[in-house]
Every structure is written in structure tokens, then in C-alpha cells.
């Protein structure tokens, strides 16, 4: 029997913040400014906009072009723990995806082609997590990002991002 199909985004092998494919991408370097940053989360520019990044704390951290950052990519040089988020320590270097496709866990069911919303308030899967609606004033829409692959709540979806929008 021959294999007749291949799943492009196999849930079994994904980690948060993993590049979804080898297509065009833009990745910049950053340093975690004031708190540890879990991989696969959205970050904004930090106080030193040239190289620091931090988790969003308000809607303007997601919606204002001057604050735009990207999504922290998985770092295979750091130990991966499937039962807990792998984080970049304060002052640690990270790669931030500004253009491309990345796998992230969803807070709720999302549909391919829908807008991406970023959590800036505590709750859900944590600050910097992603959903498909604003929720109750806890998430802001990320202009320049769509869900390239939909997913059910808690599963891996794929975001296509093109920042700044």
C-alpha cells in the first residue's frame, strides 16, 4: 500500500513557535526585556526598540505600528518540555518572526482566513496568546496577520504574519 497524502501541519510534531514551512520569512533578533517570554507568543518592541521585546500589556501594544514586534520562534537550542511552556529568560536572545507562517496553540476555535487576535490581558493561554475574536476586551486584532490554517481550541493553528501592516 502506498502513501497517498501528507499532512502539511501534523499536530504530533509541532511545538509552539515552530516555523510552519520553508516559505519566505523575515526574522529579527530580540532580547527579553523584563519578564521571561514563552515561545510562540506575540511580543511588542521593548523600551529599547532596537533590540528589546516584551509581552503586550494593553491593546495599543498590539495595534500601534510603533509597538509592532512579532511572534517568538521556537529555539531548538533550549530544552523543549511538552507539559510546560519553554521560555526565553530575561535578557535572553530570541528570534522574532515578522513575516512568514508559524504554528501556535489557539485559545479558541479559529477558521482559516480569519483575523488574528492577540491576548494582552491575563487569562486564557497567557499574555501574547492567540484567538479568533476580541473576547471581552482581552484581545486586540493584529493587523497584517490571518489564520492560514484553522484549528479547534487548544490545538495548533498556523498564523501567516506580515508586519508591520
PDB file of C-alpha atoms in Angstrom:
ATOM      1  CA  UNK A   1       0.000   0.000   0.000  1.00  0.00           C
ATOM      2  CA  UNK A   2       1.420   3.391  -0.915  1.00  0.00           C
ATOM      3  CA  UNK A   3       1.005   6.645   0.931  1.00  0.00           C
ATOM      4  CA  UNK A   4      -1.441   8.898  -0.898  1.00  0.00           C
ATOM      5  CA  UNK A   5      -1.335  12.051   1.223  1.00  0.00           C
ATOM      6  CA  UNK A   6       0.900  14.004   3.547  1.00  0.00           C
ATOM      7  CA  UNK A   7      -0.315  16.290   6.304  1.00  0.00           C
ATOM      8  CA  UNK A   8       1.417  19.633   5.946  1.00  0.00           C
ATOM      9  CA  UNK A   9       0.875  20.516   9.616  1.00  0.00           C
ATOM     10  CA  UNK A  10       0.979  17.327  11.683  1.00  0.00           C
ATOM     11  CA  UNK A  11      -0.177  18.109  15.239  1.00  0.00           C
ATOM     12  CA  UNK A  12       2.012  15.361  16.691  1.00  0.00           C
ATOM     13  CA  UNK A  13       5.288  17.017  15.722  1.00  0.00           C
ATOM     14  CA  UNK A  14       4.603  20.716  16.248  1.00  0.00           C
ATOM     15  CA  UNK A  15       5.902  22.899  19.065  1.00  0.00           C
ATOM     16  CA  UNK A  16       4.738  26.407  19.844  1.00  0.00           C
ATOM     17  CA  UNK A  17       6.530  28.953  17.710  1.00  0.00           C
ATOM     18  CA  UNK A  18       7.736  26.448  15.123  1.00  0.00           C
ATOM     19  CA  UNK A  19       8.051  27.717  11.560  1.00  0.00           C
ATOM     20  CA  UNK A  20       5.190  26.131   9.630  1.00  0.00           C
ATOM     21  CA  UNK A  21       7.072  25.815   6.347  1.00  0.00           C
ATOM     22  CA  UNK A  22      10.182  26.939   4.490  1.00  0.00           C
ATOM     23  CA  UNK A  23       8.499  29.809   2.611  1.00  0.00           C
ATOM     24  CA  UNK A  24       9.599  33.439   2.607  1.00  0.00           C
ATOM     25  CA  UNK A  25      10.155  34.881   6.047  1.00  0.00           C
ATOM     26  CA  UNK A  26      11.651  37.798   7.906  1.00  0.00           C
ATOM     27  CA  UNK A  27      13.148  37.118  11.309  1.00  0.00           C
ATOM     28  CA  UNK A  28      14.711  39.729  13.607  1.00  0.00           C
ATOM     29  CA  UNK A  29      16.641  39.280  16.843  1.00  0.00           C
ATOM     30  CA  UNK A  30      15.399  40.446  20.216  1.00  0.00           C
ATOM     31  CA  UNK A  31      16.263  40.359  23.915  1.00  0.00           C
ATOM     32  CA  UNK A  32      13.603  39.594  26.524  1.00  0.00           C
ATOM     33  CA  UNK A  33      13.286  42.896  28.369  1.00  0.00           C
ATOM     34  CA  UNK A  34      11.566  42.484  31.719  1.00  0.00           C
ATOM     35  CA  UNK A  35       9.941  39.051  32.020  1.00  0.00           C
ATOM     36  CA  UNK A  36      10.569  35.578  30.651  1.00  0.00           C
ATOM     37  CA  UNK A  37       8.811  35.131  27.306  1.00  0.00           C
ATOM     38  CA  UNK A  38       7.236  31.818  26.284  1.00  0.00           C
ATOM     39  CA  UNK A  39       7.981  30.668  22.746  1.00  0.00           C
ATOM     40  CA  UNK A  40       5.127  31.002  20.276  1.00  0.00           C
ATOM     41  CA  UNK A  41       3.772  34.202  21.862  1.00  0.00           C
ATOM     42  CA  UNK A  42       3.359  37.684  20.408  1.00  0.00           C
ATOM     43  CA  UNK A  43       5.825  40.326  21.615  1.00  0.00           C
ATOM     44  CA  UNK A  44       5.962  44.067  21.078  1.00  0.00           C
ATOM     45  CA  UNK A  45       9.012  46.292  20.876  1.00  0.00           C
ATOM     46  CA  UNK A  46      10.541  46.967  24.253  1.00  0.00           C
ATOM     47  CA  UNK A  47      11.863  50.156  25.814  1.00  0.00           C
ATOM     48  CA  UNK A  48      14.973  49.983  23.638  1.00  0.00           C
ATOM     49  CA  UNK A  49      13.087  49.484  20.363  1.00  0.00           C
ATOM     50  CA  UNK A  50      16.263  48.469  18.530  1.00  0.00           C
ATOM     51  CA  UNK A  51      16.578  45.102  20.201  1.00  0.00           C
ATOM     52  CA  UNK A  52      14.381  44.574  23.266  1.00  0.00           C
ATOM     53  CA  UNK A  53      10.988  42.829  23.179  1.00  0.00           C
ATOM     54  CA  UNK A  54       8.300  42.235  25.779  1.00  0.00           C
ATOM     55  CA  UNK A  55       4.816  40.786  26.120  1.00  0.00           C
ATOM     56  CA  UNK A  56       1.917  43.174  25.393  1.00  0.00           C
ATOM     57  CA  UNK A  57       0.161  44.813  28.335  1.00  0.00           C
ATOM     58  CA  UNK A  58      -2.536  46.826  26.555  1.00  0.00           C
ATOM     59  CA  UNK A  59      -4.403  46.876  23.251  1.00  0.00           C
ATOM     60  CA  UNK A  60      -2.116  49.634  21.906  1.00  0.00           C
ATOM     61  CA  UNK A  61       0.818  47.227  22.285  1.00  0.00           C
ATOM     62  CA  UNK A  62      -0.775  45.152  19.515  1.00  0.00           C
ATOM     63  CA  UNK A  63      -2.477  47.785  17.367  1.00  0.00           C
ATOM     64  CA  UNK A  64       0.060  50.645  17.216  1.00  0.00           C
ATOM     65  CA  UNK A  65       2.630  50.342  14.424  1.00  0.00           C
ATOM     66  CA  UNK A  66       5.364  51.897  16.596  1.00  0.00           C
ATOM     67  CA  UNK A  67       4.969  48.979  19.045  1.00  0.00           C
ATOM     68  CA  UNK A  68       4.799  46.172  16.477  1.00  0.00           C
ATOM     69  CA  UNK A  69       7.042  43.228  17.205  1.00  0.00           C
ATOM     70  CA  UNK A  70       6.233  39.693  16.062  1.00  0.00           C
ATOM     71  CA  UNK A  71       5.976  36.088  17.231  1.00  0.00           C
ATOM     72  CA  UNK A  72       8.786  34.451  19.214  1.00  0.00           C
ATOM     73  CA  UNK A  73      10.056  31.427  17.322  1.00  0.00           C
ATOM     74  CA  UNK A  74      10.845  28.092  18.926  1.00  0.00           C
ATOM     75  CA  UNK A  75      14.533  27.762  19.774  1.00  0.00           C
ATOM     76  CA  UNK A  76      15.784  24.205  19.413  1.00  0.00           C
ATOM     77  CA  UNK A  77      18.853  25.078  21.482  1.00  0.00           C
ATOM     78  CA  UNK A  78      16.559  25.282  24.534  1.00  0.00           C
ATOM     79  CA  UNK A  79      15.084  22.221  26.200  1.00  0.00           C
ATOM     80  CA  UNK A  80      11.528  21.560  24.978  1.00  0.00           C
ATOM     81  CA  UNK A  81       9.013  20.484  27.611  1.00  0.00           C
ATOM     82  CA  UNK A  82       5.636  19.388  26.203  1.00  0.00           C
ATOM     83  CA  UNK A  83       3.919  19.847  29.575  1.00  0.00           C
ATOM     84  CA  UNK A  84       5.124  23.418  30.193  1.00  0.00           C
ATOM     85  CA  UNK A  85       5.958  26.462  28.101  1.00  0.00           C
ATOM     86  CA  UNK A  86       9.584  26.804  27.077  1.00  0.00           C
ATOM     87  CA  UNK A  87      10.645  30.373  27.844  1.00  0.00           C
ATOM     88  CA  UNK A  88      13.302  32.881  26.925  1.00  0.00           C
ATOM     89  CA  UNK A  89      14.773  34.210  30.216  1.00  0.00           C
ATOM     90  CA  UNK A  90      15.060  37.932  30.959  1.00  0.00           C
ATOM     91  CA  UNK A  91      17.969  39.248  28.890  1.00  0.00           C
ATOM     92  CA  UNK A  92      17.931  36.111  26.746  1.00  0.00           C
ATOM     93  CA  UNK A  93      18.134  36.324  22.971  1.00  0.00           C
ATOM     94  CA  UNK A  94      15.221  35.226  20.811  1.00  0.00           C
ATOM     95  CA  UNK A  95      14.218  35.138  17.164  1.00  0.00           C
ATOM     96  CA  UNK A  96      11.076  37.101  16.323  1.00  0.00           C
ATOM     97  CA  UNK A  97       9.080  36.310  13.179  1.00  0.00           C
ATOM     98  CA  UNK A  98       7.776  39.435  11.417  1.00  0.00           C
ATOM     99  CA  UNK A  99       6.846  37.839   8.090  1.00  0.00           C
ATOM    100  CA  UNK A 100       6.061  34.185   7.430  1.00  0.00           C
ATOM    101  CA  UNK A 101       3.983  31.304   8.813  1.00  0.00           C
ATOM    102  CA  UNK A 102       4.232  29.918  12.336  1.00  0.00           C
ATOM    103  CA  UNK A 103       2.426  27.257  14.397  1.00  0.00           C
ATOM    104  CA  UNK A 104       0.794  28.424  17.629  1.00  0.00           C
ATOM    105  CA  UNK A 105      -1.743  26.975  20.059  1.00  0.00           C
ATOM    106  CA  UNK A 106      -5.159  28.586  19.852  1.00  0.00           C
ATOM    107  CA  UNK A 107      -7.275  29.768  22.753  1.00  0.00           C
ATOM    108  CA  UNK A 108     -10.489  29.026  20.873  1.00  0.00           C
ATOM    109  CA  UNK A 109     -11.631  27.526  17.588  1.00  0.00           C
ATOM    110  CA  UNK A 110     -10.310  29.596  14.687  1.00  0.00           C
ATOM    111  CA  UNK A 111     -11.067  29.461  10.957  1.00  0.00           C
ATOM    112  CA  UNK A 112      -8.619  29.716   8.086  1.00  0.00           C
ATOM    113  CA  UNK A 113      -8.673  33.219   6.609  1.00  0.00           C
ATOM    114  CA  UNK A 114      -9.996  34.842   9.804  1.00  0.00           C
ATOM    115  CA  UNK A 115      -8.365  37.749  11.619  1.00  0.00           C
ATOM    116  CA  UNK A 116      -5.843  37.028  14.385  1.00  0.00           C
ATOM    117  CA  UNK A 117      -6.401  38.468  17.866  1.00  0.00           C
ATOM    118  CA  UNK A 118      -3.624  38.747  20.469  1.00  0.00           C
ATOM    119  CA  UNK A 119      -4.243  38.454  24.222  1.00  0.00           C
ATOM    120  CA  UNK A 120      -2.867  41.435  26.178  1.00  0.00           C
ATOM    121  CA  UNK A 121      -4.608  40.659  29.499  1.00  0.00           C
ATOM    122  CA  UNK A 122      -4.085  37.750  31.878  1.00  0.00           C
ATOM    123  CA  UNK A 123      -6.136  34.618  31.283  1.00  0.00           C
ATOM    124  CA  UNK A 124      -6.574  32.033  28.559  1.00  0.00           C
ATOM    125  CA  UNK A 125      -3.250  30.606  27.429  1.00  0.00           C
ATOM    126  CA  UNK A 126      -1.392  33.632  28.779  1.00  0.00           C
ATOM    127  CA  UNK A 127      -0.447  37.090  27.576  1.00  0.00           C
ATOM    128  CA  UNK A 128       0.686  37.036  23.954  1.00  0.00           C
ATOM    129  CA  UNK A 129      -1.568  34.078  23.045  1.00  0.00           C
ATOM    130  CA  UNK A 130      -3.866  33.984  20.018  1.00  0.00           C
ATOM    131  CA  UNK A 131      -7.566  33.685  19.275  1.00  0.00           C
ATOM    132  CA  UNK A 132     -10.120  34.470  16.607  1.00  0.00           C
ATOM    133  CA  UNK A 133     -12.242  37.062  18.438  1.00  0.00           C
ATOM    134  CA  UNK A 134     -11.706  40.043  20.724  1.00  0.00           C
ATOM    135  CA  UNK A 135     -13.174  38.186  23.696  1.00  0.00           C
ATOM    136  CA  UNK A 136     -14.219  40.522  26.489  1.00  0.00           C
ATOM    137  CA  UNK A 137     -11.746  43.355  25.883  1.00  0.00           C
ATOM    138  CA  UNK A 138      -8.846  40.981  26.473  1.00  0.00           C
ATOM    139  CA  UNK A 139      -7.520  40.722  22.916  1.00  0.00           C
ATOM    140  CA  UNK A 140      -6.768  43.145  20.097  1.00  0.00           C
ATOM    141  CA  UNK A 141      -6.711  42.437  16.368  1.00  0.00           C
ATOM    142  CA  UNK A 142      -3.246  42.081  14.855  1.00  0.00           C
ATOM    143  CA  UNK A 143      -3.355  43.903  11.511  1.00  0.00           C
ATOM    144  CA  UNK A 144      -1.243  42.080   8.969  1.00  0.00           C
ATOM    145  CA  UNK A 145      -1.995  38.588  10.283  1.00  0.00           C
ATOM    146  CA  UNK A 146      -4.522  35.904   9.340  1.00  0.00           C
ATOM    147  CA  UNK A 147      -5.107  32.294  10.287  1.00  0.00           C
ATOM    148  CA  UNK A 148      -3.530  30.304   7.422  1.00  0.00           C
ATOM    149  CA  UNK A 149      -4.792  27.064   8.998  1.00  0.00           C
ATOM    150  CA  UNK A 150      -7.776  26.896  11.299  1.00  0.00           C
ATOM    151  CA  UNK A 151      -7.837  24.777  14.445  1.00  0.00           C
ATOM    152  CA  UNK A 152     -10.033  23.802  17.363  1.00  0.00           C
ATOM    153  CA  UNK A 153      -9.482  25.308  20.804  1.00  0.00           C
ATOM    154  CA  UNK A 154      -6.153  24.252  22.308  1.00  0.00           C
ATOM    155  CA  UNK A 155      -4.839  22.759  19.044  1.00  0.00           C
ATOM    156  CA  UNK A 156      -2.160  24.100  16.727  1.00  0.00           C
ATOM    157  CA  UNK A 157      -3.241  26.644  14.156  1.00  0.00           C
ATOM    158  CA  UNK A 158      -0.944  28.396  11.700  1.00  0.00           C
ATOM    159  CA  UNK A 159      -0.674  32.172  11.539  1.00  0.00           C
ATOM    160  CA  UNK A 160       0.531  33.936   8.425  1.00  0.00           C
ATOM    161  CA  UNK A 161       2.046  37.213   9.515  1.00  0.00           C
ATOM    162  CA  UNK A 162       3.281  40.242   7.564  1.00  0.00           C
ATOM    163  CA  UNK A 163       4.336  43.062   9.882  1.00  0.00           C
ATOM    164  CA  UNK A 164       4.239  45.971  10.054  1.00  0.00           C
ATOM    165  CA  UNK A 165       0.901  46.111   8.291  1.00  0.00           C
TER     166      UNK A 165
END
